[in-house]
Coordinates of C-alpha atoms in Angstrom, one line a residue:
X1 CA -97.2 17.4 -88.9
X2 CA -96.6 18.0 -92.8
X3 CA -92.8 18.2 -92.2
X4 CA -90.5 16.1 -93.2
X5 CA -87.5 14.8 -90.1
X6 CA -84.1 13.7 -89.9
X7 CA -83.1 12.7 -86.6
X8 CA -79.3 13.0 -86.1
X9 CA -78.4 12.7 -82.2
X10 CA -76.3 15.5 -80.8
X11 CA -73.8 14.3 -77.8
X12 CA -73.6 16.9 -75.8
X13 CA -72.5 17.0 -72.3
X14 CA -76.1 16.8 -70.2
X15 CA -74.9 17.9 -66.7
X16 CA -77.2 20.6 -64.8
X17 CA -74.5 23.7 -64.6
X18 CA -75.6 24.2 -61.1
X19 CA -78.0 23.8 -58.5
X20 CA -79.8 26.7 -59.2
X21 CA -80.4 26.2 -62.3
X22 CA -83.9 25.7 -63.0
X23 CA -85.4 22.9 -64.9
X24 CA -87.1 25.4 -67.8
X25 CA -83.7 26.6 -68.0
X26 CA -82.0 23.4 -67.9
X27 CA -84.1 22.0 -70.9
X28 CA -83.8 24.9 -72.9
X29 CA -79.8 25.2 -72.9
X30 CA -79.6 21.6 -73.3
X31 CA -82.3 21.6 -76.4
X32 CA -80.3 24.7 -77.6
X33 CA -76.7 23.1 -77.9
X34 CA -78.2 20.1 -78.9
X35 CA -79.7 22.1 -82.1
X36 CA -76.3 24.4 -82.2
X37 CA -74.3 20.8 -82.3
X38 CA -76.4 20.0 -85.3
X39 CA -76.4 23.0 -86.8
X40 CA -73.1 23.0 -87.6
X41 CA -73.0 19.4 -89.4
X42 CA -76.2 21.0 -91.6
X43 CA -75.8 24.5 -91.8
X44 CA -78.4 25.0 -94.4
X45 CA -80.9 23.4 -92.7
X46 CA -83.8 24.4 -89.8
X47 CA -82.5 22.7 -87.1
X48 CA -85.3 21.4 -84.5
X49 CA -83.5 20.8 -80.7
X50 CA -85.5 19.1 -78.1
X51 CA -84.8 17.7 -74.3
X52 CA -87.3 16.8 -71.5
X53 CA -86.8 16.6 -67.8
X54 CA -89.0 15.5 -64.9
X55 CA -88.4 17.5 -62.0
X56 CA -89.9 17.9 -58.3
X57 CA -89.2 20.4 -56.4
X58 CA -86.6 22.0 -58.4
X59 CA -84.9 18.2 -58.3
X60 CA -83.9 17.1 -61.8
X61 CA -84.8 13.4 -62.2
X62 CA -82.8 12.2 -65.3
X63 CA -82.1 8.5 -66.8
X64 CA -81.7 6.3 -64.1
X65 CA -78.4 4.8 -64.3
X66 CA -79.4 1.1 -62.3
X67 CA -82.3 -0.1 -60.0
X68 CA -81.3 1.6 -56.9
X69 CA -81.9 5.2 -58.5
X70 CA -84.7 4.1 -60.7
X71 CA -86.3 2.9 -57.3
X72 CA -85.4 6.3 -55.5
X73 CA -87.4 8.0 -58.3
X74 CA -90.7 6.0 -58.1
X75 CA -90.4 6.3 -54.1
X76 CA -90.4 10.2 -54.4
X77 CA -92.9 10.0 -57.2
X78 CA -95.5 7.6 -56.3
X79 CA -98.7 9.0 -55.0
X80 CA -97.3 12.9 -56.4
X81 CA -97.9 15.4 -58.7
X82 CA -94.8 16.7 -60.6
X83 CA -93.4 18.7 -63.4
X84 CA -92.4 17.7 -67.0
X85 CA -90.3 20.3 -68.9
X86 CA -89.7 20.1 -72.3
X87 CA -87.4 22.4 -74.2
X88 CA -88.1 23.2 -77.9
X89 CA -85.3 25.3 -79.5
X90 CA -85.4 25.6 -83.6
X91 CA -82.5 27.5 -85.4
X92 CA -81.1 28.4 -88.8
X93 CA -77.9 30.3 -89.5
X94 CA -80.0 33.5 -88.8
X95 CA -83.3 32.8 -86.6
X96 CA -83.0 31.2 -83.5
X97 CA -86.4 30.8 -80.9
X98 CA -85.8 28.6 -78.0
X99 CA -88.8 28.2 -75.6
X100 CA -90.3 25.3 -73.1
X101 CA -93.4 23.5 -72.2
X102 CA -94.4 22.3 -68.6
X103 CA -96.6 20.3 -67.9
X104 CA -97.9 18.2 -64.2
X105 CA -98.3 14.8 -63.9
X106 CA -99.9 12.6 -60.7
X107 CA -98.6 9.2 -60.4
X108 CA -100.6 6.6 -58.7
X109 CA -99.5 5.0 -55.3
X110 CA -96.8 2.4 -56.7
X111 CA -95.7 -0.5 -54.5
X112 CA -92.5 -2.1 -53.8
X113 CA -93.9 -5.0 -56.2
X114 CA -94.9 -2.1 -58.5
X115 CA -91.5 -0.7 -58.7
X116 CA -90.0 -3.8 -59.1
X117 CA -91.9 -4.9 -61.9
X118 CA -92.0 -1.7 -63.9
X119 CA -88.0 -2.2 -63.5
X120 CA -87.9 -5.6 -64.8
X121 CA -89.7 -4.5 -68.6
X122 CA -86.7 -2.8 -69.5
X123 CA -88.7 0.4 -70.7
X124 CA -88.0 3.0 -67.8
X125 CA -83.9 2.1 -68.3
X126 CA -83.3 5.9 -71.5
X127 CA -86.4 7.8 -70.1
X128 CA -86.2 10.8 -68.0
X129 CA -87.6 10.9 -64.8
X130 CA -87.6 6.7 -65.3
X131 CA -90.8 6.2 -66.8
X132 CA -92.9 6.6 -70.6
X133 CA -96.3 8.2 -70.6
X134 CA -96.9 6.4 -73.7
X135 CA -95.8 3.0 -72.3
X136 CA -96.1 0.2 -69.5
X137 CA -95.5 3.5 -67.3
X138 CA -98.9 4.9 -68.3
X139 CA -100.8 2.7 -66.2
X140 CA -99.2 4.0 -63.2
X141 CA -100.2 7.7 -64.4
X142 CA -103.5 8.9 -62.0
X143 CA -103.6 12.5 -64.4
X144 CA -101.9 15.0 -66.3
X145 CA -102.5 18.8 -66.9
X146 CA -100.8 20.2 -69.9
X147 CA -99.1 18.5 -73.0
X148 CA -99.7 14.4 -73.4
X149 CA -97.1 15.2 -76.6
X150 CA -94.4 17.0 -74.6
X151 CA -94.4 14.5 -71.9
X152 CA -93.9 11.8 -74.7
X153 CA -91.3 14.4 -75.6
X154 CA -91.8 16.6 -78.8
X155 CA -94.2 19.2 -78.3
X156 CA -96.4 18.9 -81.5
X157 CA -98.4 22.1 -81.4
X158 CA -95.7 24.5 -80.0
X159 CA -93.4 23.0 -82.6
X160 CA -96.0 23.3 -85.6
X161 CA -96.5 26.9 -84.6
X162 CA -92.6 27.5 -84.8
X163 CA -91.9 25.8 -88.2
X164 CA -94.9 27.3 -89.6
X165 CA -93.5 31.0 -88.7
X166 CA -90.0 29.9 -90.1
X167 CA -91.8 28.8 -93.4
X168 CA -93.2 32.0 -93.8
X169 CA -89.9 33.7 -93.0
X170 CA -91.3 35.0 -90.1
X171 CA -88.8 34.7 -86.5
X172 CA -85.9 37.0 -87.0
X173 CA -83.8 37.2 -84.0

């Protein structure tokens, strides 16, 4: 992208603050503290935030904590179209823009043997909605409509947009 990174994790407390909360909304508080939590260990830095979801029907499907919910989450997803959110929020002590990306995704029909296997990799264990795009979950992928790079999880072109704005000292909030 012509930038140059440091990742530092922010542990931040990842709960949805209620039902109705939405997952746009979900993803962008959570990529906002996460970038507020950093922002003050690096105050004089631009601070990049970022969190994706997958969601149906207004369901948030996070990591899956063991087999049983992993399973759950294929079993709703196989065969489906649903949403990926992904929350970009990029500070500095005086500009703040926090936004989201959505994108759909159609998984194939998976079977129990499917599931099963997909468990047994080890990959679907830290990924939201239990699965990566850019892994052994691919193959199970039918389509997508929207951002390959958000789904992975870091929306390159809405991000190069926003850091190229900051560079020029445009954003002021």
């Amino acid at each position: 992208m012509g930038f140059s990174f440091k990742v530092v994790p922010a542990d931040i407390d990842e709960s949805r603050l209620s039902q109705s909360e939405t997952p746009c909304e979900y993803v962008r508080r959570l990529s906002l503290s996460k970038a507020e939590k950093i922002l003050s260990l690096h105050p004089d830095a631009v601070i990049v935030g970022v969190d994706t979801t997958v969601s149906m029907n207004n369901e948030i499907f996070g990591k899956p904590a063991d087999f049983e919910e992993f399973h759950l989450f294929m079993s709703k997803l196989s065969g489906k179209t649903h949403q990926v959110f992904t929350g970009l929020s990029v500070i500095d002590r005086d500009r703040t823009v926090s936004s989201y990306v959505k994108s759909d995704v159609t998984f194939v029909e998976m079977s129990e043997k499917d599931i099963s296997d997909y468990w047994a990799t080890g990959e679907p264990v830290d990924k939201a909605g239990g699965y990566a795009i850019q892994g052994i979950g691919g193959s199970y992928i039918k389509c997508v409509s929207g951002s390959v790079s958000s789904i992975i999880g870091l929306p390159q072109a809405e991000l190069r947009i926003i850091l190229n704005s900051f560079m020029e000292g445009g954003i002021h909030e």
